[in-house]
Tab-separated table of C-alpha atoms in Angstrom:
chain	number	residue	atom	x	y	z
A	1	UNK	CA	67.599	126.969	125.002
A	2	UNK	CA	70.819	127.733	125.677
A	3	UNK	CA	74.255	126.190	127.793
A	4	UNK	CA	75.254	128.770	130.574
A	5	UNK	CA	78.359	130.228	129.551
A	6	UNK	CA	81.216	131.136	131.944
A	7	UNK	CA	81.270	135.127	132.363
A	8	UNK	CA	84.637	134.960	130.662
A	9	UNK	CA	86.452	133.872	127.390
A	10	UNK	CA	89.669	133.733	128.937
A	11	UNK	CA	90.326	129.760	129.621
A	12	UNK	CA	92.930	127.649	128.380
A	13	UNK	CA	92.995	126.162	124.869
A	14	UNK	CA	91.156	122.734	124.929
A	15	UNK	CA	92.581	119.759	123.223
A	16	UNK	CA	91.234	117.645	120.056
A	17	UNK	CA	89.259	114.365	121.148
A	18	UNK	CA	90.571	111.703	119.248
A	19	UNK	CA	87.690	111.801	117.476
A	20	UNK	CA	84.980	114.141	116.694
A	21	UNK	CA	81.553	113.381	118.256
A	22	UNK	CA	79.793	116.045	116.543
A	23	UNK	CA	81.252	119.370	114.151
A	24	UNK	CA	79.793	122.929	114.830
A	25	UNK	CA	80.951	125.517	112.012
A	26	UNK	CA	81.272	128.696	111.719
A	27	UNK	CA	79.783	130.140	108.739
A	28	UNK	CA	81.222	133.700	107.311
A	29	UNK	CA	85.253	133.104	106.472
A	30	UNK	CA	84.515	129.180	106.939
A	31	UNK	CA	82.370	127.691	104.878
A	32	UNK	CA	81.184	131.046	102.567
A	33	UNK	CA	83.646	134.034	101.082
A	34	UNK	CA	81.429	136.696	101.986
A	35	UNK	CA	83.739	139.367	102.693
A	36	UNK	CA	83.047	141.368	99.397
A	37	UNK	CA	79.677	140.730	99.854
A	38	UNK	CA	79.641	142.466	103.546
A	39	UNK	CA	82.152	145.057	103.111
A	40	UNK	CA	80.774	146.305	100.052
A	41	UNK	CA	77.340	146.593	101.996
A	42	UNK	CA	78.907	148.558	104.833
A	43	UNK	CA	80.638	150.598	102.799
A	44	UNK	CA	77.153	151.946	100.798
A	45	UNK	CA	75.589	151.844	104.971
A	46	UNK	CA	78.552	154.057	106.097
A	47	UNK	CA	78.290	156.553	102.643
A	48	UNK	CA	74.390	157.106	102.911
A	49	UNK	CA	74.346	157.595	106.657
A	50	UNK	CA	76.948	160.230	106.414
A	51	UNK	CA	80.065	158.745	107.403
A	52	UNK	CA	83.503	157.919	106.060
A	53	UNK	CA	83.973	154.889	104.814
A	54	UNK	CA	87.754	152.656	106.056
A	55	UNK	CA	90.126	151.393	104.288
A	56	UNK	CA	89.962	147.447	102.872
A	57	UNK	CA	91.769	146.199	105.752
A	58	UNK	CA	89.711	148.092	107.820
A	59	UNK	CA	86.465	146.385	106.589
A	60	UNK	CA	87.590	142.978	106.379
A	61	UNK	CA	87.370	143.323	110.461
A	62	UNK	CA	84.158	143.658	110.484
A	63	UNK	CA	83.886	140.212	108.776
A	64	UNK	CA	82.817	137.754	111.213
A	65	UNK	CA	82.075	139.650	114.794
A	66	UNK	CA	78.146	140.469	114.989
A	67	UNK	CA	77.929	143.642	112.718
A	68	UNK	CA	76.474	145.990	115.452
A	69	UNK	CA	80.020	145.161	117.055
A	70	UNK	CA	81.871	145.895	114.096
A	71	UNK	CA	80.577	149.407	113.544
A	72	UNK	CA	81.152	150.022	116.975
A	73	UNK	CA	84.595	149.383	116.759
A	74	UNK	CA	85.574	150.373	113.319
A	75	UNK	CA	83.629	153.248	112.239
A	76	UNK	CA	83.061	156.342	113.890
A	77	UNK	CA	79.372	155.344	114.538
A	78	UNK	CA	78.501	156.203	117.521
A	79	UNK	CA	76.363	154.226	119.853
A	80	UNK	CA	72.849	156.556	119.502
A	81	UNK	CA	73.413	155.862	115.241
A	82	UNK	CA	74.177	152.220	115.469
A	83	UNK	CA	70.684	150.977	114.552
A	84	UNK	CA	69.975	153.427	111.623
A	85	UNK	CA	73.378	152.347	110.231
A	86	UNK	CA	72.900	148.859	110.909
A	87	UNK	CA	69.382	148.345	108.797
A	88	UNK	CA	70.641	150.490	106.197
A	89	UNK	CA	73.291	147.686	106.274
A	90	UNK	CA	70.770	144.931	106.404
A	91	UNK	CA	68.955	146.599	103.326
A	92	UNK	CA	71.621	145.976	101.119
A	93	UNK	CA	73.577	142.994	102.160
A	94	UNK	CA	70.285	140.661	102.033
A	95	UNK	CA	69.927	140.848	98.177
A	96	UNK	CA	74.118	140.022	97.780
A	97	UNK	CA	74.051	137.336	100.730
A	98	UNK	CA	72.788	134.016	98.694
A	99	UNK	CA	74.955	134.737	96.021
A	100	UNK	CA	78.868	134.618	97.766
A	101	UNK	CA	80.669	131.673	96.718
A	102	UNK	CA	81.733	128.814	98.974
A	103	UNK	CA	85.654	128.253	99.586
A	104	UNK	CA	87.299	125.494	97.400
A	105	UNK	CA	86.850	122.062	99.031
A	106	UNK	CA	84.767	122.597	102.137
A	107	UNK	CA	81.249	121.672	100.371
A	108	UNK	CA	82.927	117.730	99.690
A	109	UNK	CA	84.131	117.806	103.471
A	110	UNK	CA	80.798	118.364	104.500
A	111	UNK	CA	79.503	115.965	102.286
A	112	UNK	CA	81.832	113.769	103.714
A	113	UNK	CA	81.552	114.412	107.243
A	114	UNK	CA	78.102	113.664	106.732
A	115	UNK	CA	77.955	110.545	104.733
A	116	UNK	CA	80.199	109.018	107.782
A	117	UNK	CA	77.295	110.042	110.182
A	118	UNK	CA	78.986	112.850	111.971
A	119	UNK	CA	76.418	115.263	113.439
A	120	UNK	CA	76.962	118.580	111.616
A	121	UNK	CA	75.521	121.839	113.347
A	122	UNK	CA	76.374	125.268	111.920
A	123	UNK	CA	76.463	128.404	114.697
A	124	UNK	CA	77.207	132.202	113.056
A	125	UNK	CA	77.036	135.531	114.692
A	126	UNK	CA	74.387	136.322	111.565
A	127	UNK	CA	70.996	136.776	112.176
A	128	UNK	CA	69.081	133.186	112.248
A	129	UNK	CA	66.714	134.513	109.298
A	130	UNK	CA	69.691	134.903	107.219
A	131	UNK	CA	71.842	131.828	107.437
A	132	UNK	CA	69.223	129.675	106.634
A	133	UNK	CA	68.267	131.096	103.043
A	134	UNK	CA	72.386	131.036	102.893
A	135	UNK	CA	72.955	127.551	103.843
A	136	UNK	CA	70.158	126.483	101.360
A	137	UNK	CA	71.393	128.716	98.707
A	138	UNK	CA	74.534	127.010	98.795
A	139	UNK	CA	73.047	123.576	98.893
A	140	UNK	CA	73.941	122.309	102.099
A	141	UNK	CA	71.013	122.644	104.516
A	142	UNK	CA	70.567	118.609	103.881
A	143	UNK	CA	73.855	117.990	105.418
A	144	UNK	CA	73.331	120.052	108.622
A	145	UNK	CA	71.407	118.744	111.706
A	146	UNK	CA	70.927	122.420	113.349
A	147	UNK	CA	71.169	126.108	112.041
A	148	UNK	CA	71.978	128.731	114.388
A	149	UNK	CA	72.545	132.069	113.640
A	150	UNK	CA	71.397	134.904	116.378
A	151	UNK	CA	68.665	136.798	117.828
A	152	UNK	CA	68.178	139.987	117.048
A	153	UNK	CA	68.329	140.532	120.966
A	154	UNK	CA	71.438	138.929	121.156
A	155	UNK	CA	72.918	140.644	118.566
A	156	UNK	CA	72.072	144.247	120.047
A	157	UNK	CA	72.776	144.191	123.260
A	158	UNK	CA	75.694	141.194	123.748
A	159	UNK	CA	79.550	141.293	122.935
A	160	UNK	CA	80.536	139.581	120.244
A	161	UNK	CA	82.101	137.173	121.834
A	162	UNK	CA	78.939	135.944	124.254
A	163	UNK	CA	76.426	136.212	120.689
A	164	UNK	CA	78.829	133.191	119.667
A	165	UNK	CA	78.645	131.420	122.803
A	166	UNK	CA	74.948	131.396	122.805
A	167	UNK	CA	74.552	130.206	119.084
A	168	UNK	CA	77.394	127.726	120.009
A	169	UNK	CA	75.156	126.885	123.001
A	170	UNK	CA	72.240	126.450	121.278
A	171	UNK	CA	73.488	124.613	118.201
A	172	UNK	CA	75.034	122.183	121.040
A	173	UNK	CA	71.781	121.625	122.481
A	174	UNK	CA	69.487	121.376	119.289
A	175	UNK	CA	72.450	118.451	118.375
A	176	UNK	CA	71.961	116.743	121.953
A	177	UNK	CA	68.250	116.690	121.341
A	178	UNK	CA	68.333	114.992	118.063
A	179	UNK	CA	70.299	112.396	120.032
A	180	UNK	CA	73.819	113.418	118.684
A	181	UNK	CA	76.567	113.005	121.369
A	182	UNK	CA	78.192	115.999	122.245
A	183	UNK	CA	80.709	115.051	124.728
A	184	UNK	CA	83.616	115.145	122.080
A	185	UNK	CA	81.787	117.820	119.879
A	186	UNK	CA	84.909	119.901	118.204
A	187	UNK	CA	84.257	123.799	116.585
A	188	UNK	CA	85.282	124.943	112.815
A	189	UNK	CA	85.955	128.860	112.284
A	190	UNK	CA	88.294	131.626	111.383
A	191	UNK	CA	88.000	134.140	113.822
A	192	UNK	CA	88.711	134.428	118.100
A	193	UNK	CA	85.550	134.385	118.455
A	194	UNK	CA	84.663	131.165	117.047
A	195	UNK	CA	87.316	129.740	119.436
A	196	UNK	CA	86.671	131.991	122.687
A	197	UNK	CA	82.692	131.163	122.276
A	198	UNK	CA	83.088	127.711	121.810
A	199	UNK	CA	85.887	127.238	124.771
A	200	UNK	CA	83.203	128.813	127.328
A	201	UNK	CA	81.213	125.939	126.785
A	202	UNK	CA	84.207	123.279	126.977
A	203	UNK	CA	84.265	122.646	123.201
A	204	UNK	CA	88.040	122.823	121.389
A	205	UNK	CA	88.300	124.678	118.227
A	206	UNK	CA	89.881	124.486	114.838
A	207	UNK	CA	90.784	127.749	113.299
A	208	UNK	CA	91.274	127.887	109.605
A	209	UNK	CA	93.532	129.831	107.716
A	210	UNK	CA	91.841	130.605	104.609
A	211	UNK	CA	89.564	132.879	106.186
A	212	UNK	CA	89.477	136.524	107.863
A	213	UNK	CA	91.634	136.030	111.306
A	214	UNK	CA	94.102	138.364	111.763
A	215	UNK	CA	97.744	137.351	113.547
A	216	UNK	CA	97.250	136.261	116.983
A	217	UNK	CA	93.576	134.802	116.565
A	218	UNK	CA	94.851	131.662	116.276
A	219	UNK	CA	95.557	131.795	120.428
A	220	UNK	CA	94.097	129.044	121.946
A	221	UNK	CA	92.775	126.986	119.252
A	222	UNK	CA	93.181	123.475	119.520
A	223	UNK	CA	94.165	123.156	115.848
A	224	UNK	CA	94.875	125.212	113.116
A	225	UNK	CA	93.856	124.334	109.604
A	226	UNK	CA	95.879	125.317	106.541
A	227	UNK	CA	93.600	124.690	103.921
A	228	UNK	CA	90.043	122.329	103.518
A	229	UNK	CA	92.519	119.334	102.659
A	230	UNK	CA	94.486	119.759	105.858
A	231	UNK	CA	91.268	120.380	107.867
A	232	UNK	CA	90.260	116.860	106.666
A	233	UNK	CA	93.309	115.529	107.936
A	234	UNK	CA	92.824	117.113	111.460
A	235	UNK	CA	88.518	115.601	111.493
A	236	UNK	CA	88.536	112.572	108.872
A	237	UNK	CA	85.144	111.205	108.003
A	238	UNK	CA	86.832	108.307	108.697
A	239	UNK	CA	88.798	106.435	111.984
């Protein structure tokens, strides 16, 4: 089930609530550091199918937008090769994904968050099949009330930006129908997309710093986050 989104990401940045009803994060570059873990796989992807491989900064776009986008945009791939290159992809980034480490801190916020009864839901541009083992690989599916990564649908044939608008969507509504009160519900994530997806369905978003934005990402976010202790001080578990 998902929210209808407005057609476009361009709206003002939202405020803060004074307090959090609910928290929906962003996985890749928020809770996990998976970028060698991804960039590493499309690397091998781009050498077996044939093409050249990018630079390091070069890859470390393609961390956080749905992949299919990424390749798109940062490869030479063209549009007929996108789904070879993809599963190749997907062949070799499932056996690294359950083993990237979590950033410093954010696993005791969560914990925390949690333990004060905020509703957690957790929406990522991955493929639903793969956050979950991810999540529970790192422990945390306990703390979270949703999981919502995308459909495979989605993630062929949607911008980047509108796959995180529906998993926003839909991570908003599996929330509501656990009886979690969305009104003042407040987005976590690193990249424009995380804030653009979220704002098309009213929500505010923090952007954090320790992740894979690059300069000008940060554009209307309601917050920015330094590091997990100043995140903390922008959502306490406790008012």
């Amino acid at each position: 089930m998902h929210i209808p989104a407005a057609a476009s990401p361009a709206v003002p940045a939202l405020e803060l609530p004074a307090r959090a009803s609910a928290v929906v994060l962003d996985l890749d570059g928020t809770i996990t550091d998976s970028a060698p873990a991804i960039t590493g796989s499309i690397a091998e992807a781009l050498e077996v199918c044939g093409y050249p491989v990018p630079d390091a900064a070069t890859l470390l776009r393609f961390v956080g937008p749905p992949i299919r986008e990424g390749f798109a945009r940062f490869s030479t791939v063209p549009e007929a090769d996108l789904d070879r290159v993809v599963v190749e992809y997907r062949a070799r980034y499932r056996p690294r994904m359950i083993h990237v480490p979590l950033f410093p801190g954010i696993a005791e916020l969560i914990r925390l968050w949690h333990a004060a009864g905020i509703p957690l839901g957790l929406a990522t541009a991955k493929l639903q099949e793969m956050a979950e083992p991810i999540l529970d690989g790192a422990g945390l599916t306990e703390y979270f009330t949703v999981i919502r990564g995308a459909t495979y649908q989605d993630s062929q044939e949607l911008p980047g930006v509108q796959v995180k608008a529906n998993v926003v969507a839909s991570a908003l509504t599996g929330l509501a129908e656990s009886g979690a009160d969305v009104s003042c519900a407040v987005m976590i994530g690193d990249r424009n997309h995380d804030v653009h997806g979220a704002a098309m369905h009213g929500v505010p978003a923090v952007l954090v710093r320790w992740g894979y934005a690059e300069s000008g990402e940060e554009q209307r976010a309601a917050a920015v986050a330094e590091d997990v202790d100043h995140l903390g001080r922008i959502l306490p578990s406790e008012f």
